[in-house]
Coordinates of C-alpha atoms in Angstrom, one line a residue:
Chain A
X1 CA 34.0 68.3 74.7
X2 CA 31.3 66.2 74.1
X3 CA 32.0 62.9 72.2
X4 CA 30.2 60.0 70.4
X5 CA 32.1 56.5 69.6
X6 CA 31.2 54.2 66.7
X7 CA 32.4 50.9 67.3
X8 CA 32.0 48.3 63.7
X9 CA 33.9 44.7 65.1
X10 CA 33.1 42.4 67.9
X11 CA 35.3 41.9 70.9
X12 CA 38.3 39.8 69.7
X13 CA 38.7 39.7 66.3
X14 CA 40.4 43.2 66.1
X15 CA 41.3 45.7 67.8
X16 CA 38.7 48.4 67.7
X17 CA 37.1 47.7 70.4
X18 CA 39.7 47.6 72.4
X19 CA 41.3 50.7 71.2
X20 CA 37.6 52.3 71.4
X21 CA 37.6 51.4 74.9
X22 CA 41.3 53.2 75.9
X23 CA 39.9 56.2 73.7
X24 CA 36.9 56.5 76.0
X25 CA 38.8 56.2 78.9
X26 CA 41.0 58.5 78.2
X27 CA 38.4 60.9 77.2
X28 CA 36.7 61.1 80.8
X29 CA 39.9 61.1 82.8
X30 CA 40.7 64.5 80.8
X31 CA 37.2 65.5 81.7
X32 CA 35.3 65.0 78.1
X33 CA 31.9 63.4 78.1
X34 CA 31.2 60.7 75.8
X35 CA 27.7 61.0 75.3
X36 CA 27.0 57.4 73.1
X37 CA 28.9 54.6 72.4
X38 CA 26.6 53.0 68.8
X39 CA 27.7 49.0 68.0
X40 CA 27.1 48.6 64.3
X41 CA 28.0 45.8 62.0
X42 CA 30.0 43.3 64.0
X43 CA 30.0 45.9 66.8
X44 CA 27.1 44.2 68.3
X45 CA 28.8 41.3 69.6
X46 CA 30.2 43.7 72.0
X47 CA 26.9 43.1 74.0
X48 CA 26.3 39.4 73.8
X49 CA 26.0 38.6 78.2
X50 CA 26.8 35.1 76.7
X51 CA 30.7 35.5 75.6
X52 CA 33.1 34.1 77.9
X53 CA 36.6 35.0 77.5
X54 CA 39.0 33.0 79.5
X55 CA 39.8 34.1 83.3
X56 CA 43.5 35.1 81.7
X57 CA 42.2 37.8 79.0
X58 CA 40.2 40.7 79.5
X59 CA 36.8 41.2 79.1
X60 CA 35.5 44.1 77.1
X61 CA 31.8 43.3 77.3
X62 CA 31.8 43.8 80.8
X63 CA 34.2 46.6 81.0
X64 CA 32.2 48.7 78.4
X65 CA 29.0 48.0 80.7
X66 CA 31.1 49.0 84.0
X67 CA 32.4 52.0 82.3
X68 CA 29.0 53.1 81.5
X69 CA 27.9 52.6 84.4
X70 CA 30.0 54.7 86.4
X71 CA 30.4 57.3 84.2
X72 CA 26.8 57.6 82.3
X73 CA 27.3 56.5 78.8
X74 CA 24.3 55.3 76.4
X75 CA 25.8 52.4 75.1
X76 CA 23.3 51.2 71.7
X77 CA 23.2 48.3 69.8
X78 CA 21.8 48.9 66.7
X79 CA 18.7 46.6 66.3
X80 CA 19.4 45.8 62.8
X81 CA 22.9 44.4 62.8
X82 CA 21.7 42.7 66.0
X83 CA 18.9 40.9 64.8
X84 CA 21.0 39.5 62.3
X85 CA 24.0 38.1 64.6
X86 CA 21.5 36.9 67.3
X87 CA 22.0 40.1 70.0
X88 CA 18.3 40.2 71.0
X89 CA 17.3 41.4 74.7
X90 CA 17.7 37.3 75.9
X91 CA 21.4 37.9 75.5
X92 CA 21.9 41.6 75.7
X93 CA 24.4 42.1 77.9
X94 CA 23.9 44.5 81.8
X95 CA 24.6 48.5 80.8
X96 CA 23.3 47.7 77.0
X97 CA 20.3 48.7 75.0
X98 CA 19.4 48.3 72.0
X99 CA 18.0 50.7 69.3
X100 CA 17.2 51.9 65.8
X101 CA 20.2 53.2 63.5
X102 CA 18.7 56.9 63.8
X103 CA 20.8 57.0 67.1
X104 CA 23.9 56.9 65.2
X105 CA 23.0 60.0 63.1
X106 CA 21.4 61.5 66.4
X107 CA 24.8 61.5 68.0
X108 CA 26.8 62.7 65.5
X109 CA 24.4 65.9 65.3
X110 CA 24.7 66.2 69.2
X111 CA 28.5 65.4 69.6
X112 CA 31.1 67.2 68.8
X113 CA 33.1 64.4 67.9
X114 CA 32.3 61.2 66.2
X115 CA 34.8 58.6 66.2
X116 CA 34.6 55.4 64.2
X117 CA 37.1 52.4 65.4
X118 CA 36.3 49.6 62.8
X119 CA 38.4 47.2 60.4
Chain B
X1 CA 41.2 67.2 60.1
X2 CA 42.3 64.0 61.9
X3 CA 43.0 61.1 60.2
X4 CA 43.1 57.5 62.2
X5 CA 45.0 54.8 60.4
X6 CA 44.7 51.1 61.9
X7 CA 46.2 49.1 58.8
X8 CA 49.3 47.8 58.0
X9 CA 51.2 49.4 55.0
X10 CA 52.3 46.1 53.4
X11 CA 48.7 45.0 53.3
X12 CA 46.7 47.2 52.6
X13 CA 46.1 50.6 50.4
X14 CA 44.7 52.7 53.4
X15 CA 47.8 55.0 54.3
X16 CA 48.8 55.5 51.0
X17 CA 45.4 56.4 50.1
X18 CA 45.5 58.6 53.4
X19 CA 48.5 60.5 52.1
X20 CA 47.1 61.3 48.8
X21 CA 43.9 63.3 50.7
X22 CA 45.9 64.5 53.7
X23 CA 46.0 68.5 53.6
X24 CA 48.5 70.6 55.1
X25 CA 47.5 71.3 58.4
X26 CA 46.1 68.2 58.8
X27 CA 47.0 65.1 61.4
X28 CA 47.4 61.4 60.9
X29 CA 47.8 59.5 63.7
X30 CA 48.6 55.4 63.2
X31 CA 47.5 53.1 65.2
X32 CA 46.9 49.8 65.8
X33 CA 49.0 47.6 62.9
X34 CA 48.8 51.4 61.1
X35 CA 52.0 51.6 63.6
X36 CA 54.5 49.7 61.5
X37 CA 53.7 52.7 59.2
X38 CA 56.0 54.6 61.4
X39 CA 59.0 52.7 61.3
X40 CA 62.6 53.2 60.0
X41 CA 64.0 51.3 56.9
X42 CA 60.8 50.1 55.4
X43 CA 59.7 51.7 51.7
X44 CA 57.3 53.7 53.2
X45 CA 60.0 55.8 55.0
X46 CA 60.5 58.0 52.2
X47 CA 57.1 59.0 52.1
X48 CA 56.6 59.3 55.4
X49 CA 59.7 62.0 55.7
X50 CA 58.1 63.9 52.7
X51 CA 54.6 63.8 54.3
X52 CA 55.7 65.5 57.4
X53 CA 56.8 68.7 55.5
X54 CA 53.3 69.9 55.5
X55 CA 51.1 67.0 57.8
X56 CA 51.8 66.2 61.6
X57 CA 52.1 62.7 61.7
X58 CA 51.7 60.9 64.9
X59 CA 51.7 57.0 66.4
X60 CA 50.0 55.8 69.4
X61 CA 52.7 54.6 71.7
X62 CA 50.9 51.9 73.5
X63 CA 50.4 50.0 69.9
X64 CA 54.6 50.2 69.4
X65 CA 54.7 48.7 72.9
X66 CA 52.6 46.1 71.9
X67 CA 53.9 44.7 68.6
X68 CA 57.7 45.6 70.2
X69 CA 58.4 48.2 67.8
X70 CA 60.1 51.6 68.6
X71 CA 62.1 52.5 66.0
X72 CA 60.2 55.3 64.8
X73 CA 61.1 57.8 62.3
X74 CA 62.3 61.1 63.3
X75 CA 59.6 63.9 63.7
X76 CA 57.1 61.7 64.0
X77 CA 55.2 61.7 67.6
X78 CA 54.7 59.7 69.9
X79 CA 51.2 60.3 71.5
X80 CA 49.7 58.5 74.1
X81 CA 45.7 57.9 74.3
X82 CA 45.7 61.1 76.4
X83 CA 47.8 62.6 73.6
X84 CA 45.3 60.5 70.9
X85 CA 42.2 62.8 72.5
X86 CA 44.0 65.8 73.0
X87 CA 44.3 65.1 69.1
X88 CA 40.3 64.7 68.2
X89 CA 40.0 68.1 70.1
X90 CA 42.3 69.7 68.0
X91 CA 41.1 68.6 64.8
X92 CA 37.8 67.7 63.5
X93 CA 36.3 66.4 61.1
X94 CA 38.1 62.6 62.7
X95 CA 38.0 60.2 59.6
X96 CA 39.0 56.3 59.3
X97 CA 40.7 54.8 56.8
X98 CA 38.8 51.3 57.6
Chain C
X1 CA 20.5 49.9 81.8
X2 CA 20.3 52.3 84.7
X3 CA 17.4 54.8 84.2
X4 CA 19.9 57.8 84.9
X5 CA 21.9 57.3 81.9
X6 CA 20.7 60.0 79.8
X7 CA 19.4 58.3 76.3
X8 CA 18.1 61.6 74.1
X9 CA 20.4 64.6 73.1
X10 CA 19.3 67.8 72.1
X11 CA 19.6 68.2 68.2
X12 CA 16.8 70.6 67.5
X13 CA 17.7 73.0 64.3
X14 CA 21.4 71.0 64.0
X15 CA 22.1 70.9 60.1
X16 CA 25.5 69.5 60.0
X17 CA 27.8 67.8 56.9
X18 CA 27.8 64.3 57.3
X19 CA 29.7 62.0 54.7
X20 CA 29.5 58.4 54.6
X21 CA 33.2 57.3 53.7
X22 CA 32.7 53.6 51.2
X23 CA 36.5 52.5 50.2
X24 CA 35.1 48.8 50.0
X25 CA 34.2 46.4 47.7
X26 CA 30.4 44.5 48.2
X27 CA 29.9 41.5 48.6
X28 CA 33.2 40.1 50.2
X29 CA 31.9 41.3 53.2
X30 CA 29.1 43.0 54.8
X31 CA 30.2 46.5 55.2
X32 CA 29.0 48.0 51.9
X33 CA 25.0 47.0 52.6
X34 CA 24.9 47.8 56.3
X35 CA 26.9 51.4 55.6
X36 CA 23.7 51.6 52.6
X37 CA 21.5 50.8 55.6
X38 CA 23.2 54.0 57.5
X39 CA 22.8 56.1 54.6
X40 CA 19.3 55.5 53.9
X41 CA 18.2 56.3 58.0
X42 CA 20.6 59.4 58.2
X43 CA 18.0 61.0 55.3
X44 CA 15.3 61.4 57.5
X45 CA 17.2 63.5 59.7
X46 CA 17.7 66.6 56.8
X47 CA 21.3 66.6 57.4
X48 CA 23.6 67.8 54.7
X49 CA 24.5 64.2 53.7
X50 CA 27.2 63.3 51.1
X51 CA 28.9 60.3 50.1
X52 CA 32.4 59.4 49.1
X53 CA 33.2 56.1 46.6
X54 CA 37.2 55.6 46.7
X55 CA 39.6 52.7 46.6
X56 CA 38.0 49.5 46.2
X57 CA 34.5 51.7 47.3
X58 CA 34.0 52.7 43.7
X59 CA 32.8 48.8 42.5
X60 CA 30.1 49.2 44.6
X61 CA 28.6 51.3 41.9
X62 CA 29.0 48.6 39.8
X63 CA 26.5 48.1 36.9
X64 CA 24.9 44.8 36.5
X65 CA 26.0 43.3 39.8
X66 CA 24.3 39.6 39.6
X67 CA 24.1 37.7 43.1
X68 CA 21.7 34.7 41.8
X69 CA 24.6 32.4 41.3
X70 CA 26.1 33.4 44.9
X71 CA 22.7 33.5 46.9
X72 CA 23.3 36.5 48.7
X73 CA 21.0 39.6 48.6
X74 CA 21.3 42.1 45.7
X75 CA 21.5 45.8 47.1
X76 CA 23.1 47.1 44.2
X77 CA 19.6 48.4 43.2
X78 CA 19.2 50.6 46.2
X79 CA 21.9 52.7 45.3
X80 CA 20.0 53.9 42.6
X81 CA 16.7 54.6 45.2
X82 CA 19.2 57.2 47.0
X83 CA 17.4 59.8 44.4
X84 CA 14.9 59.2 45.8
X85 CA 15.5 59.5 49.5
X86 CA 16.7 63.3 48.1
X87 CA 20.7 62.2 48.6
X88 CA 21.8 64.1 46.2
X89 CA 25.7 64.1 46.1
X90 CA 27.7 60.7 45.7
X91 CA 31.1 62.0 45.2
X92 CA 34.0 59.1 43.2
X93 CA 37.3 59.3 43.0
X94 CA 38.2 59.4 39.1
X95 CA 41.7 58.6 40.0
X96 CA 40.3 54.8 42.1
X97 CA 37.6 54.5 38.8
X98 CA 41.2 54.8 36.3
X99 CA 43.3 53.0 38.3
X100 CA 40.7 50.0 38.1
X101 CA 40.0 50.3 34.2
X102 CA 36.3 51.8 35.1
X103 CA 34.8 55.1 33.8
X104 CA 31.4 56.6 34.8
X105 CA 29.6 54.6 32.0
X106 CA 30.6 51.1 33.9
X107 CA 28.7 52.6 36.9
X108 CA 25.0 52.6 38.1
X109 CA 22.8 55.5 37.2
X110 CA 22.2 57.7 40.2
X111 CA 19.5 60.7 39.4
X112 CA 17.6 62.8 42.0
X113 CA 14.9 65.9 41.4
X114 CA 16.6 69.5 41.8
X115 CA 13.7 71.3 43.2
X116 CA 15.4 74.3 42.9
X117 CA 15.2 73.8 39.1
X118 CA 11.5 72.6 38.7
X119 CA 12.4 69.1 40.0
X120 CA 14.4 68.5 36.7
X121 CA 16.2 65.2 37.4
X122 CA 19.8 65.4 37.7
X123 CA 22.8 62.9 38.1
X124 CA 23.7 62.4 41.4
X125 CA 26.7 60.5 40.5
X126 CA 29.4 63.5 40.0
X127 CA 33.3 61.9 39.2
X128 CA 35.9 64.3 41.3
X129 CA 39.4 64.6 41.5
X130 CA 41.4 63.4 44.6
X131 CA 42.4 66.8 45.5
X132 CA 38.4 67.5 45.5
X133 CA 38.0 64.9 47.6
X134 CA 40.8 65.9 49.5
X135 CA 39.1 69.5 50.2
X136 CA 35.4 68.1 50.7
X137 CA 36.6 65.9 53.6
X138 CA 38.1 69.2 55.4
X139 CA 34.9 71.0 54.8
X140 CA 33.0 67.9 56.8
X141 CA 31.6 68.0 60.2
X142 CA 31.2 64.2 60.6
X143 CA 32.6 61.6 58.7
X144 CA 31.4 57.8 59.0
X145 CA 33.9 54.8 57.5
X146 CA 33.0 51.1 57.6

C-alpha cells in the first residue's frame, strides 16, 4: 500500500513527529511504501539543519533524513509555513526540500493513505 | 474508518467527540496521551465498555509503556505500530481528532 | 536531496473526496488560517472537496471577528471567498453551534454559483446533524485535521 504522512508539530514539543516517525517505519518493514512525508504548520521545524538536541535524546531531524534516504521518501516542507518560522534552504536540513502546499493535495490523490500526526 | 486519538480524556473534548461520530464497523485506536482513554476506573470506562459493542477500540502499546500504564480495559486491543499499520490498511478514510 | 528520490506521483484523472476536518477555534493559535491556506490550494486540483466545522471549529465562522485591537491578521473574510474558489459544501455540526449558544444567523455568509442551476447563488454553509457528519466522514477518501 502506498502511503502519504502529514506531520503539523515540530520535533519536541509533541509527539507527532515522533509517532509519525515509528508509523513510517513500521510501514516499510511490512513492505508499504510511503511515498511523501508533507511538514505543515509547526511541522517544518522538523527540517531546521540547525536544532541540536542533546547527545542523550534522539534526533528526529536527522533520522527522518536517514530514513529517507535509505528507503526513498520525498520529504516537503511546505514553503509557506516555512517562510514564516525561518526554514529557508540556509537551514534546510540534508534529505529535505521544500515546496508549495499543492504537494499535500498531490499526495493524498496518489496515496492510498493519508495520515495526519498533529496536536 | 480509522480513527487516531492522541488527547487525553480529562483535557480535552476529542474522544468524546470521537465516540459521538464513530460508526459501527469502524476503529479507534488511542495513542499518544489518547492512551489513558483506555484505562480501568476512570469515568470514561463506562463509555468505553458501551462503545466496544459496535466499534473496535484499540491502544498503541508502546505509548502504555511509556506513561507506565497497563491497566487496560477488557476487549480493548493492544496493537503495536505493526498492529497500528496493519490498522490504516484495514480501514480508510484515517481521520485525527487533533 | 538525492536525485533518485522520486518527487511527482501520477494523479492524472484522480477525483477523490477530500474533507478538511476544523474542530478549532482561530486565533488562539495558528491552525485555523494555515488549514484556510490548505483549503484554498486543494481547489485548483478539482477534487471533491468538503469541509467539516465541529467542536470549537464552528467559531471560526464567526460573524464580525475584529483583530484590530489584537494586531493579528483578519482571515475571517476569506471564508466567505470559498464561493468563490467553487467550494461549495462547508458542513457544521448543529449539535457543537447549540451546545455553544450559536445558530446559523451568528455565522458568516458563505454563497457559491450552482452552475447546474444557471449560476443561481446558493449557501454554501449547510447546518447537519452529528449522525450526518457521522456518515459523510465514512463516505471520505481523505480526511485532513489540524
Amino acid at each position: 500500500m502506498k502511503y502519504g504522512i502529514l506531520i503539523n508539530e515540530g520535533p519536541f514539543t509533541h509527539q507527532a513527529s515522533d509517532t509519525a516517525y515509528q508509523f513510517t517505519k513500521a510501514a516499510i518493514e511490512k513492505g508499504h511504501r510511503v511515498l511523501r512525508v508533507f511538514f505543515y504548520h509547526d511541522g517544518v521545524n522538523n527540517a531546521n539543519a540547525l536544532s541540536e538536541p542533546q547527545s542523550d535524546d534522539r534526533n528526529l531531524v536527522k533520522l527522518w533524513g536517514d530514513l529517507a534516504k535509505e528507503h526513498k521518501i520525498d520529504l516537503v516542507v511546505c514553503v509557506a509555513a516555512g517562510l514564516r518560522r525561518g526554514i529557508k534552504d540556509q537551514v534546510l536540513a540534508e534529505g529535505f526540500r521544500i515546496s508549495g502546499l499543492g504537494q499535500l493535495t498531490e499526495i493524498g490523490m496518489a496515496a492510498d493513505r493519508l495520515l495526519t500526526f498533529g496536536d | 474508518m480509522l480513527h487516531l486519538v492522541n488527547k487525553s480524556p480529562f483535557e480535552r473534548q476529542a474522544f468524546e467527540s470521537c465516540l459521538g461520530v464513530a460508526r459501527k464497523g469502524s476503529a479507534i485506536l488511542l495513542i499518544e496521551d489518547g492512551v489513558y482513554a483506555a484505562l480501568k476506573n476512570t469515568p470514561f470506562e463506562a463509555k468505553v465498555t458501551e462503545a466496544i459493542k459496535d466499534v473496535k477500540i484499540c491502544v498503541l502499546g508502546p505509548d502504555l509503556e511509556a506513561r507506565g500504564v497497563d491497566q487496560v480495559i477488557e476487549g480493548v486491543e493492544v496493537v503495536d505500530y505493526g498492529g497500528f499499520v496493519d490498522l490504516t490498511t484495514e480501514h480508510n478514510p484515517v481521520q485525527s481528532w487533533l | 536531496m538525492s536525485d533518485d528520490i522520486e518527487t511527482e506521483f501520477e494523479t492524472e484523472g484522480v477525483e477523490k473526496k477530500f474533507m478538511f476536518l476544523n474542530r478549532k477555534a482561530p486565533y488562539g493559535t495558528i491552525y485555523a488560517l494555515e488549514m484556510l491556506e490548505t483549503v484554498l490550494i486543494s481547489a485548483a486540483f478539482d477534487q471533491d472537496v468538503s469541509l467539516v466545522f465541529m467542536d470549537d471549529g464552528v467559531y471560526q465562522l464567526k460573524k464580525g471577528c475584529d483583530t484590530k485591537s489584537v494586531n493579528m491578521k483578519n482571515f475571517s473574510s476569506t471564508y466567505k471567498a470559498l464561493g468563490d474558489y467553487d467550494i461549495q459544501k462547508l458542513y457544521v455540526e448543529r449539535e457543537s453551534l447549540e451546545a455553544r449558544g450559536l445558530t446559523v444567523d451568528d455565522l458568516t455568509e458563505v454563497v457559491y454559483e450552482d452552475e447546474d442551476d444557471d449560476w443561481a447563488e446558493k449557501p454554501a454553509i449547510r447546518v447537519v446533524s452529528r449522525d450526518e457528519i457521522a456518515v459523510l466522514m465514512e463516505e471520505q477518501d481523505v480526511v485532513i485535521s489540524a
